[in-house]
Short mmCIF file of C-alpha atoms in Angstrom, two decimals:
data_model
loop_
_atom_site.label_atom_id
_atom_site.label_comp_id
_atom_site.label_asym_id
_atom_site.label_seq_id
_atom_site.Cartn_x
_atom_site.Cartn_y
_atom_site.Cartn_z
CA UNK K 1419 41.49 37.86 -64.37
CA UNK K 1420 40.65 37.58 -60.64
CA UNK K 1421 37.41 36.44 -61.46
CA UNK K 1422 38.88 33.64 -64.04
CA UNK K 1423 41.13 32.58 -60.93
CA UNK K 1424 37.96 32.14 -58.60
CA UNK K 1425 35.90 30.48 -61.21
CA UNK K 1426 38.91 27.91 -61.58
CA UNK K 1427 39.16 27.50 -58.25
CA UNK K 1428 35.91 26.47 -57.63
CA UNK K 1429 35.68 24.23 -60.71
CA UNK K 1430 38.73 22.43 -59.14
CA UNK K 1431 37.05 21.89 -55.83
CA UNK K 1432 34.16 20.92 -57.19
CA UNK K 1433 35.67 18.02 -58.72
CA UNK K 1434 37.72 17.31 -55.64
CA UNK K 1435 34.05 16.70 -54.14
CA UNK K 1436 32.98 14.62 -56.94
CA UNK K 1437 36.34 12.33 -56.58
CA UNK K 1438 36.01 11.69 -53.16
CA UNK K 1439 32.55 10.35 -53.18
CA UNK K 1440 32.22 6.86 -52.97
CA UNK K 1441 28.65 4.84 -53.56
CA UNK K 1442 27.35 3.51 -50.31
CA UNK K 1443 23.90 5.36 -49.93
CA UNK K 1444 21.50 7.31 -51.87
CA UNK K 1445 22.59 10.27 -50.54
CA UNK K 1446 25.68 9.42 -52.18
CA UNK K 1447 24.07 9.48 -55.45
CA UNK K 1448 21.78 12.23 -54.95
CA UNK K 1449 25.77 14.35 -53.73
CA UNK K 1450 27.72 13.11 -57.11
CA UNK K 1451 24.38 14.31 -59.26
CA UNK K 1452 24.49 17.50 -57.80
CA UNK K 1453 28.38 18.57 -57.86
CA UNK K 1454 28.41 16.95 -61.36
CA UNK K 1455 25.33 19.85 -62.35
CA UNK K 1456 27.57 22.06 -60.51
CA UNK K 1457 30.48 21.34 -62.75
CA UNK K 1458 28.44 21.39 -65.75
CA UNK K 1459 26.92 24.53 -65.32
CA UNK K 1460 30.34 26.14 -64.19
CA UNK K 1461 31.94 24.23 -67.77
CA UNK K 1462 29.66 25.09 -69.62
CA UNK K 1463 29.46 28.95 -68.75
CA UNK K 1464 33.06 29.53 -68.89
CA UNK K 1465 33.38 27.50 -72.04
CA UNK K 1466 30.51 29.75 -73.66
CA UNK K 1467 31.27 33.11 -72.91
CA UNK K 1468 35.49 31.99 -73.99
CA UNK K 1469 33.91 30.90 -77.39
CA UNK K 1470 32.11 34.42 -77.84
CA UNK K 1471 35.42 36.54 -76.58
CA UNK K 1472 37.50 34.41 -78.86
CA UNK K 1473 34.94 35.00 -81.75
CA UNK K 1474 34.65 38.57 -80.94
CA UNK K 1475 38.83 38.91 -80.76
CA UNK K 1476 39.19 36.91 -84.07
CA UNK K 1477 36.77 39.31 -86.09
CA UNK K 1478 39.02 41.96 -85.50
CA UNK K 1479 41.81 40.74 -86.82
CA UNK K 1480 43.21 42.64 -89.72
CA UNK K 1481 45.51 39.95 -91.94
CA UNK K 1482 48.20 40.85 -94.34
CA UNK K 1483 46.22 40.53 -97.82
CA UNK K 1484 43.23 42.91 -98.52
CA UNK K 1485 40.56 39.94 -98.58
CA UNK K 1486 41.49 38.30 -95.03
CA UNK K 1487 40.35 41.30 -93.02
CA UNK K 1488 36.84 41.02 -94.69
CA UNK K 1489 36.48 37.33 -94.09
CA UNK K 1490 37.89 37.47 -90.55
CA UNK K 1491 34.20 37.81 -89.08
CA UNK K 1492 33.66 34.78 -90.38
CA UNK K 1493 36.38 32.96 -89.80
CA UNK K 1494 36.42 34.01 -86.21
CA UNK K 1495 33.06 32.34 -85.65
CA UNK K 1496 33.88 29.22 -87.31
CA UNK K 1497 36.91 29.23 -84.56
CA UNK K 1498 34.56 30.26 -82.04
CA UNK K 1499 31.98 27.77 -82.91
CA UNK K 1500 34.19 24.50 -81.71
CA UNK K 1501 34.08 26.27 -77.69
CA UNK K 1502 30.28 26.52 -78.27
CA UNK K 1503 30.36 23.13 -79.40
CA UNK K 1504 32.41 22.29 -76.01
CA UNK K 1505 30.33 24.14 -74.10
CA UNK K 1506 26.73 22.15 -74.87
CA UNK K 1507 28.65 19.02 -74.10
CA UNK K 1508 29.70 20.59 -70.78
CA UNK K 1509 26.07 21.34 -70.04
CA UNK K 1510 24.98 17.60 -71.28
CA UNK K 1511 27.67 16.03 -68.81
CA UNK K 1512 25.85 18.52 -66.21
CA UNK K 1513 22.05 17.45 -67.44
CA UNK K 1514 23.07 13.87 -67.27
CA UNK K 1515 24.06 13.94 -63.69
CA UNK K 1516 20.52 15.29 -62.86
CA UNK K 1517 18.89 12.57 -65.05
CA UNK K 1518 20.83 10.01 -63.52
CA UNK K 1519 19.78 10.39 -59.95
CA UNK K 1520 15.97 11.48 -61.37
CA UNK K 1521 16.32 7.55 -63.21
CA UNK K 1522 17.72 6.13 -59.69
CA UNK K 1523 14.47 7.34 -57.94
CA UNK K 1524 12.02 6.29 -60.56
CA UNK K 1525 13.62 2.39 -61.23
CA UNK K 1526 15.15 1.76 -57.14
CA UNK K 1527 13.09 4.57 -54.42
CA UNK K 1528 9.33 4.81 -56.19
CA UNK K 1529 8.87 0.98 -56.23
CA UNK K 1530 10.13 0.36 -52.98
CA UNK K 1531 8.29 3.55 -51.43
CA UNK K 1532 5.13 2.00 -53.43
CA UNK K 1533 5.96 -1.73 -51.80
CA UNK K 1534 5.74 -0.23 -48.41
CA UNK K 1535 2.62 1.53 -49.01
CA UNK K 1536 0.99 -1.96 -50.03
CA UNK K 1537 2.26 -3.61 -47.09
CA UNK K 1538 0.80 -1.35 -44.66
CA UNK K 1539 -2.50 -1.32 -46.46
CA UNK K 1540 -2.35 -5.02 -46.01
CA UNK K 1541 -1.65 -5.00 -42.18
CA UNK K 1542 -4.85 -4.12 -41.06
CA UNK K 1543 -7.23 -6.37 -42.97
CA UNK K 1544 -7.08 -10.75 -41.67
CA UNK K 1545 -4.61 -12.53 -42.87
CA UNK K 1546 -5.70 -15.78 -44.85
CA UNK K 1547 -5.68 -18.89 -43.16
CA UNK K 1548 -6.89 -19.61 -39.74
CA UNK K 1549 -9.77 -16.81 -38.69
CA UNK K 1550 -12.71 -17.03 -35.30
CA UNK K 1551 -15.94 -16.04 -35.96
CA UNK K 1552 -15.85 -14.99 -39.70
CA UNK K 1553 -16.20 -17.48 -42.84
CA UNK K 1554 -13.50 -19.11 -44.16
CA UNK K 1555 -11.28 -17.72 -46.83
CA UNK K 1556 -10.62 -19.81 -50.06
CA UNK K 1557 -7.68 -21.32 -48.69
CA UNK K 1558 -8.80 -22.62 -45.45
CA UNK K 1559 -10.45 -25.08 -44.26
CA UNK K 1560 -9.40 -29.17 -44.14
CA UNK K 1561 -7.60 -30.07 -47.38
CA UNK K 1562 -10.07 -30.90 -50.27
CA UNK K 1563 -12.52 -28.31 -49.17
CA UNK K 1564 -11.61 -25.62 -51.25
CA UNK K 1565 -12.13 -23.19 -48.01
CA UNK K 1566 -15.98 -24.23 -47.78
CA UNK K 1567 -17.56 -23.96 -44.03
CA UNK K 1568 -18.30 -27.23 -42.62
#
């Protein structure tokens, strides 16, 4: 069970990470979303391949009365089947961190990346208002003029 031992260490690390981070940056985001897959994924296979030993240990179980050893295949899924059960939600609690910081990017970073790209469009061209040598625009000129040349 060396392996069992490793995996558990790591899980428990992994969740040292995640409780230490505290929400000052995106990169702070983008961190929790990533150990949270991390635990997920490390849940969720652990959780899994439990359910199928258990399963497989349960079928084999010869029972006192002459019926329970032919229903024990059965019944050892139906055990099994509450791990599996555990096991998806592990891997939603992983997905969700990933769709949380893809959510963050589309609703806070796209817009403001998109604002940016407008405003340097708009530094090159003349601003509004007071211009030499080229027609008024629509908002110049003496009030009452409606930006028409003199």
């Amino acid at each position: 069970m060396s392996d069992g031992d490793k995996v558990g260490s790591n899980l428990g690390q992994l969740i040292k990470q995640l409780d230490a981070i505290e929400f000052k940056t995106d990169r702070d985001l983008y961190n929790y979303a990533k150990i949270l897959r991390a635990i997920g994924f490390e849940l969720y296979m652990r959780v899994g391949m439990d359910a199928d030993m258990i399963s497989a240990i349960l079928s084999q179980y010869k029972g006192k009365w002459y019926t329970f050893g032919l229903q024990s295949k059965i019944r050892g899924k139906l055990v099994g089947g509450h791990l599996k059960a555990g096991a998806a939600a592990a891997k939603v609690l992983g997905l969700s961190g990933v769709k949380m910081y893809a959510s963050f990017v589309k609703h806070f970073i796209k817009p403001e990346q998109e604002a940016e790209a407008e405003a340097r469009k708009g530094k090159g061209k003349s601003k509004p208002g007071f211009s030499i040598g080229d027609k008024p625009s629509d908002g110049a000129g003496k009030p009452g003029e409606g930006g028409r040349a003199a």
